[in-house]
Coordinates of C-alpha atoms and ligand atoms in Angstrom, one line a residue:
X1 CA 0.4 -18.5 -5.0
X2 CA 2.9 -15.5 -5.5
X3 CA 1.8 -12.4 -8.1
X4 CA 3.5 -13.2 -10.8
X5 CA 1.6 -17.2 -10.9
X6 CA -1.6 -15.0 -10.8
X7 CA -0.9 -13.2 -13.4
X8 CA -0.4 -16.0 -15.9
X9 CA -3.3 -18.2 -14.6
X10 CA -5.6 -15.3 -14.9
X11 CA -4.3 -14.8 -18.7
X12 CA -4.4 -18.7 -19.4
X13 CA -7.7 -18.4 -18.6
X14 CA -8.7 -15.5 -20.3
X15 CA -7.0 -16.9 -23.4
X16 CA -8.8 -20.1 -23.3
X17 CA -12.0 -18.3 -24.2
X18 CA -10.8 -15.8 -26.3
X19 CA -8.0 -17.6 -28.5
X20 CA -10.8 -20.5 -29.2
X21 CA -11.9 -20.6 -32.8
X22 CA -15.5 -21.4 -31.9
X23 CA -17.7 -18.8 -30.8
X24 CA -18.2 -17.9 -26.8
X25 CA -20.7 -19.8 -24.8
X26 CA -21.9 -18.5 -21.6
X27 CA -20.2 -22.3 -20.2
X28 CA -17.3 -21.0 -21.3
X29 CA -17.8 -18.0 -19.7
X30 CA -18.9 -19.8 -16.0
X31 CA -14.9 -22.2 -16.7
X32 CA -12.8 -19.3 -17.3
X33 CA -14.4 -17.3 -14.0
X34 CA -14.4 -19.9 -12.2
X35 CA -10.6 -20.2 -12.4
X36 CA -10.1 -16.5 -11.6
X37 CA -12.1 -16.8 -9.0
X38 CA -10.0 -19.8 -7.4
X39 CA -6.7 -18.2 -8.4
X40 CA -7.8 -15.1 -6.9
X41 CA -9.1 -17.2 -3.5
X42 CA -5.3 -18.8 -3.5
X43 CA -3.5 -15.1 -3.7
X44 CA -5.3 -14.5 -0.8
X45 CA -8.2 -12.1 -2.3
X46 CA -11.2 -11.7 0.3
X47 CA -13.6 -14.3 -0.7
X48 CA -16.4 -11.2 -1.2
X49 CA -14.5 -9.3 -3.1
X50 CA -14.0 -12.5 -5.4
X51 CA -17.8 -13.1 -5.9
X52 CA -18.4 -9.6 -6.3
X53 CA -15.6 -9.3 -9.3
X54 CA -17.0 -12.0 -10.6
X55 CA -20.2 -11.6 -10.8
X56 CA -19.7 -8.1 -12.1
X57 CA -17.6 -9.8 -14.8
X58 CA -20.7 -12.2 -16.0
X59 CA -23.4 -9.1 -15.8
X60 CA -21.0 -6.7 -17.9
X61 CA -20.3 -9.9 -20.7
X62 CA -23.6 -11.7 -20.4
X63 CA -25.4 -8.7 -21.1
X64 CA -23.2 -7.2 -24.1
X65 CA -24.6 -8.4 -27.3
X66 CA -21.7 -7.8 -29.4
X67 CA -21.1 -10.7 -31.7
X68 CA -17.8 -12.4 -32.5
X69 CA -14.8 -11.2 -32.4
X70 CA -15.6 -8.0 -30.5
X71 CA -17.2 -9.9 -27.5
X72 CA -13.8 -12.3 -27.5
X73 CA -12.1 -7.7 -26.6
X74 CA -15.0 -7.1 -25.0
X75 CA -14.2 -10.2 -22.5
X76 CA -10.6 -9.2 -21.9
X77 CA -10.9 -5.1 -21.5
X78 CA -14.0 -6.5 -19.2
X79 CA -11.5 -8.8 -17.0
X80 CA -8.8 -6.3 -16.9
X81 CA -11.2 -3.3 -16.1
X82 CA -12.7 -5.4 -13.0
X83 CA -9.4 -6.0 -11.5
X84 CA -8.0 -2.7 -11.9
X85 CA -11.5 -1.8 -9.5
X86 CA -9.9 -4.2 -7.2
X87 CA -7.2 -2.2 -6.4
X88 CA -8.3 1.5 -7.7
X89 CA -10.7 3.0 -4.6
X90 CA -10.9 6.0 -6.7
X91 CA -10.1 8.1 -3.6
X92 CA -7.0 10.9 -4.4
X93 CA -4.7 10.4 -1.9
X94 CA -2.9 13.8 -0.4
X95 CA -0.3 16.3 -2.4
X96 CA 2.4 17.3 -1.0
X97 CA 2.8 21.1 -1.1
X98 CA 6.1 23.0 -1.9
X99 CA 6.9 25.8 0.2
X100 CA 5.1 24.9 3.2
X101 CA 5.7 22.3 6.1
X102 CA 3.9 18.7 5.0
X103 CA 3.9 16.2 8.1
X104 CA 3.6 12.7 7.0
X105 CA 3.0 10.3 9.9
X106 CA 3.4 6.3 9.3
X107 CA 1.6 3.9 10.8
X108 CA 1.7 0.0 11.0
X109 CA 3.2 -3.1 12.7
X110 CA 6.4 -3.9 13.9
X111 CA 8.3 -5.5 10.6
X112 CA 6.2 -4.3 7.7
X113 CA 9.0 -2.1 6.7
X114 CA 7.8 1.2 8.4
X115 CA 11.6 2.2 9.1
X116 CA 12.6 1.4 5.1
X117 CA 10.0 3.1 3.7
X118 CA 10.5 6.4 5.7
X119 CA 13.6 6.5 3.7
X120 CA 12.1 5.1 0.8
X121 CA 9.8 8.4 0.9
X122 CA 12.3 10.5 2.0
X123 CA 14.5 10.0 -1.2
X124 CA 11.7 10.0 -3.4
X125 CA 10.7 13.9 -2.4
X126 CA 14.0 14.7 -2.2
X127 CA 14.9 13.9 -5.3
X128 CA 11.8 16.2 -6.3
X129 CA 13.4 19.1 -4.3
X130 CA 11.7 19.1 -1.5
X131 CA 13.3 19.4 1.7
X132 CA 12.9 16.6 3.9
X133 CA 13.6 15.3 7.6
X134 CA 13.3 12.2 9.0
X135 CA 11.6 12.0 12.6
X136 CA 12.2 8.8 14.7
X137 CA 9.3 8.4 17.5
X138 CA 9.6 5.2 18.2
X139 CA 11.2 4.6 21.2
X140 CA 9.8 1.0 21.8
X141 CA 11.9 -1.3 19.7
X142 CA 15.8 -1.2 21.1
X143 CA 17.4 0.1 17.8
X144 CA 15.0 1.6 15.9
X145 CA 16.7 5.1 16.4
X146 CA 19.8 3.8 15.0
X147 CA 18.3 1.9 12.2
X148 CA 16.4 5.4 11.2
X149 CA 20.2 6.9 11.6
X150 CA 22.0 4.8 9.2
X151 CA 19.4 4.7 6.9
X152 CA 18.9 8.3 6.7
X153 CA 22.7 9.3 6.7
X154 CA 23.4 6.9 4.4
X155 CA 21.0 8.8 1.8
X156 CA 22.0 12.1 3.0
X157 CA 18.2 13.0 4.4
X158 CA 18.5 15.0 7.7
X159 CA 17.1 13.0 11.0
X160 CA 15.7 13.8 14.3
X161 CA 15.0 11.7 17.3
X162 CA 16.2 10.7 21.0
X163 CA 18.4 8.5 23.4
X164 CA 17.7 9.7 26.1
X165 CA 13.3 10.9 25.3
X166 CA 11.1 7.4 26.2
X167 CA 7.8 9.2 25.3
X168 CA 7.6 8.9 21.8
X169 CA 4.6 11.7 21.5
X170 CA 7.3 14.6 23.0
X171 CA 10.0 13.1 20.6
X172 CA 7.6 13.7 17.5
X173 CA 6.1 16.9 18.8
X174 CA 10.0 18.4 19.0
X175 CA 11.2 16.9 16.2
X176 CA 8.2 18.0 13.7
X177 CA 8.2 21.5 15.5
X178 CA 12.7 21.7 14.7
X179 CA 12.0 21.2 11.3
X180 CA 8.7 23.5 10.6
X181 CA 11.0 26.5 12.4
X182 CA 13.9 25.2 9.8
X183 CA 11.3 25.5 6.7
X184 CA 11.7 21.6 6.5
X185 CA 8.6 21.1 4.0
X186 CA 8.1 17.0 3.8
X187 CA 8.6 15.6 7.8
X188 CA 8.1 12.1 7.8
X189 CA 7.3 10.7 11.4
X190 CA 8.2 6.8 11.8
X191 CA 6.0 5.4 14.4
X192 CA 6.6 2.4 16.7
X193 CA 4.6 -1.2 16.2
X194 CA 4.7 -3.2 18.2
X195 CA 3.3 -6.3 18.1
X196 CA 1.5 -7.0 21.4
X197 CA -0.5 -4.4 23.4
X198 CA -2.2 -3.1 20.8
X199 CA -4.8 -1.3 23.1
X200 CA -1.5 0.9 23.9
X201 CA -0.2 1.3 20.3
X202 CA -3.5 2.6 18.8
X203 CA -3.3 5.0 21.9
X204 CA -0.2 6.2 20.8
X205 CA -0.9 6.4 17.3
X206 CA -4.2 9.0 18.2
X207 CA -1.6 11.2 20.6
X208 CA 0.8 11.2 18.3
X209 CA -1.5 12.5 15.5
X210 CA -3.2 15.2 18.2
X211 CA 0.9 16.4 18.8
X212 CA 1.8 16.4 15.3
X213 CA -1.6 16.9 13.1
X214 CA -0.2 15.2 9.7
X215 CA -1.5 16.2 6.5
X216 CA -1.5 12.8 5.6
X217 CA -1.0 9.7 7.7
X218 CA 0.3 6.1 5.6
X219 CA -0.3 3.1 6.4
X220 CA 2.3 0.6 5.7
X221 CA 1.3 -3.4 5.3
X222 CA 3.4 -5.8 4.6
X223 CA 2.0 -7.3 0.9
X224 CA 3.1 -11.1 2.1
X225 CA 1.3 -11.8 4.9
X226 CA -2.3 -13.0 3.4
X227 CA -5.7 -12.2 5.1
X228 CA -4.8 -10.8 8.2
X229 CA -4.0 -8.0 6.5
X230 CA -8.0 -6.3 5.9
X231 CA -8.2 -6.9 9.7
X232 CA -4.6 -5.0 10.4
X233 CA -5.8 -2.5 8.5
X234 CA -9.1 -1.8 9.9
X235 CA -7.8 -1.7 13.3
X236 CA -5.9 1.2 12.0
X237 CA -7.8 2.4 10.2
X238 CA -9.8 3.1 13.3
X239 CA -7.2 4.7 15.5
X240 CA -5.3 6.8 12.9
X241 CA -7.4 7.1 10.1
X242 CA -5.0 6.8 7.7
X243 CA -5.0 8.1 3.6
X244 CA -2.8 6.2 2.0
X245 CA -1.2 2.8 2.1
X246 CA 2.3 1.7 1.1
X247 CA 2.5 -1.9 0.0
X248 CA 5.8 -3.2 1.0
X249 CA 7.6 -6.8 0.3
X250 CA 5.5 -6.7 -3.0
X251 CA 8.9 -8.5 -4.8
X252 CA 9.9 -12.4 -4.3
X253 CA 6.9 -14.8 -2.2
X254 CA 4.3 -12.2 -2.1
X255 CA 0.7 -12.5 -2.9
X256 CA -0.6 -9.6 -2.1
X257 CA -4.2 -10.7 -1.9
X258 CA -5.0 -9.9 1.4
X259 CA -3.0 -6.3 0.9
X260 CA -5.3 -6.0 -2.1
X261 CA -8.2 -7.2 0.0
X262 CA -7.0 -4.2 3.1
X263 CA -7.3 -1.7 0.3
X264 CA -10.8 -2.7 -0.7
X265 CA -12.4 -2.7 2.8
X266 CA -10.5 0.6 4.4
X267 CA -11.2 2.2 1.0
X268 CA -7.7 3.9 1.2
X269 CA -5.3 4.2 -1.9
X270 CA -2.4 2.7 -2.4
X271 CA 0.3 5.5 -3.4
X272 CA 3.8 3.3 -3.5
X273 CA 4.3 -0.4 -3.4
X274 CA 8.0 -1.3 -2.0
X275 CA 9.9 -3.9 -3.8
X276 CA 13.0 -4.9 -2.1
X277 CA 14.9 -4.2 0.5
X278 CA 17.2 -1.1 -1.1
X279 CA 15.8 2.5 -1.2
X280 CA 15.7 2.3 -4.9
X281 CA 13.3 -0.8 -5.0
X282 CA 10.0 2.0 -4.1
X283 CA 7.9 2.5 -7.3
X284 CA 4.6 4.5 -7.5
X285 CA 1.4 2.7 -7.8
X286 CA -0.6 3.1 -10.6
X287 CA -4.1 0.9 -10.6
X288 CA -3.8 -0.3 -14.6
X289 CA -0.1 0.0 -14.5
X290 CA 0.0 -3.0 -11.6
X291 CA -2.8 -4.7 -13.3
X292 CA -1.0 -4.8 -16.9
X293 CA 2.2 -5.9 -14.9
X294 CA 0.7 -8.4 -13.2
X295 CA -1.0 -9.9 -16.5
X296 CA 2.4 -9.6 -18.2
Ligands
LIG1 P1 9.5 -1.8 10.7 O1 9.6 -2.6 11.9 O2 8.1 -1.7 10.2 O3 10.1 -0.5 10.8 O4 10.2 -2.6 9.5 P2 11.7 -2.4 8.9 O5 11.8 -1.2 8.0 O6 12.7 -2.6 9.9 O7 11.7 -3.7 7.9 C1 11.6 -5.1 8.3 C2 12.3 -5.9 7.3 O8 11.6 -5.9 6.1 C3 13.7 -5.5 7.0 O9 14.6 -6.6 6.9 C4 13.6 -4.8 5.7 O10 14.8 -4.8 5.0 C5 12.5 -5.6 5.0 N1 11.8 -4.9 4.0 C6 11.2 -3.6 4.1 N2 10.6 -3.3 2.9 C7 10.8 -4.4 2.0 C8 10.4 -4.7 0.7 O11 9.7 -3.9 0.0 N3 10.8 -5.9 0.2 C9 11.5 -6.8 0.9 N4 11.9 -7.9 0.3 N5 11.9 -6.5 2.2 C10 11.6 -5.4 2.7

């Protein structure tokens, strides 16, 4: 089910407690969570997270005494509140700094949208007058150089990487350490990720960091591609210890569940979500913004 069929099921069934002219029965109650809970389950939501929101919904509405009307609000705020906790981990990702160098490394698999975003980012600080450079280590995937290139050029954002350099860890230490002695203050390294050998990929990911020591290291996941997301993320979680998280493809088919679901178990905010392919399709993520979107 994509986002936007959530969002009205969720609100169907919300309404169908709360517009009823009879007063609230703890049946009705049990109906309408029981049909978040499944559309939840069919976004892709971790099934504990589901059973957690939802009993955390019962105990907070169950246990409220208010009568009438106000217990009809008390159910919504109570709904909305719970799913904003689904996406909010409370943690405060990384500022950026002006006047001084801020290296922010990216981390994820090969098609998430790691080369996009690094743009995506780029144009957003340099639109807030920072002065940024693009840094392309990866030196796996034929193209990726020139993909950074024409992306970068094309928004005017100054770029570093290599032809000729196959160790991605010297191309990222030379290109953060250009920049720094050019007063560069946000460098955005783009990482390979690859799909296979992954041993080898979280390797690189931990020598990269050690050459480059980012301020603040984002993971980006692809928001379409269900449950396999928490365990993507973990695994990264584990070798770069990422801060943040970029949702990406969170426009057309996506469900966003098992992003949702990554955020929950690595405990890392979510700063942007991407939604589209163009650099302008990048908005910031606020937790009750997202939420009242969703519930239109
Ligand atoms: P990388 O391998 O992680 O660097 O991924 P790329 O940046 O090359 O992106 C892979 C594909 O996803 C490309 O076709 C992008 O245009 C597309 N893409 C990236 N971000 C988004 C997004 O937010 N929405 C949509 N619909 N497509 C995206």
């Amino acid at each position: 089910m994509v986002l936007a069929d959530l969002g009205r099921r969720i609100n169907a069934a919300v309404a169908q407690v709360t517009s009823s002219t009879t007063s609230v029965e703890e049946a009705d109650i049990d109906t309408m969570l029981k049909e978040i809970s499944r559309a939840l389950l069919e976004s892709d939501v971790n099934i504990k997270l589901v059973l957690k929101l939802r009993d955390s919904i019962k105990k907070k509405i169950v246990n409220d005494k208010t009568p009438g009307l106000n217990k009809k609000k008390l159910i919504q705020k109570t709904v909305f509140d719970e799913l904003c906790a689904l996406v909010d981990c409370e943690a405060q990702p990384y500022k950026p700094k002006k006047n001084q160098a801020n290296v922010i490394m990216f981390v994820g698999l090969q098609g998430a949208g790691k080369t996009t975003t690094c743009t995506k980012l780029a144009v957003y600080y340099q639109k807030r007058n920072f002065k940024v450079g693009l840094v392309c280590a990866d030196t796996f995937r034929a193209g990726a150089f020139d993909q950074l290139k024409q992306n970068a050029t094309k928004a005017r954002i100054p770029f570093f990487g290599s032809y000729t350099e196959t160790d991605p860890v010297e191309v990222a230490r030379i290109g953060v350490e250009k920049f720094k002695k050019q007063k560069f203050e946000i460098i955005i390294v783009d990482t390979s990720g690859r799909h296979r050998q992954e041993k080898e990929l979280f390797k690189e990911m931990v020598e990269i960091g050690d050459a480059v020591k980012p301020q603040q290291t984002v993971m980006v996941l692809d928001g379409s591609i269900g449950q396999s997301a928490q365990q993507q993320a973990q695994a990264f979680k584990e070798s770069s210890n990422f801060g943040a998280i970029i949702l990406t493809k969170m426009d057309g088919e996506a469900k966003g569940g098992g992003a949702i679901s990554a955020v929950a178990a690595t405990k890392t905010p979510i700063i942007f979500i991407g939604t589209g392919e163009h650099t302008q399709d990048f908005e910031t993520f606020f937790p009750k913004q997202f939420i009242s979107k969703l519930l239109g």
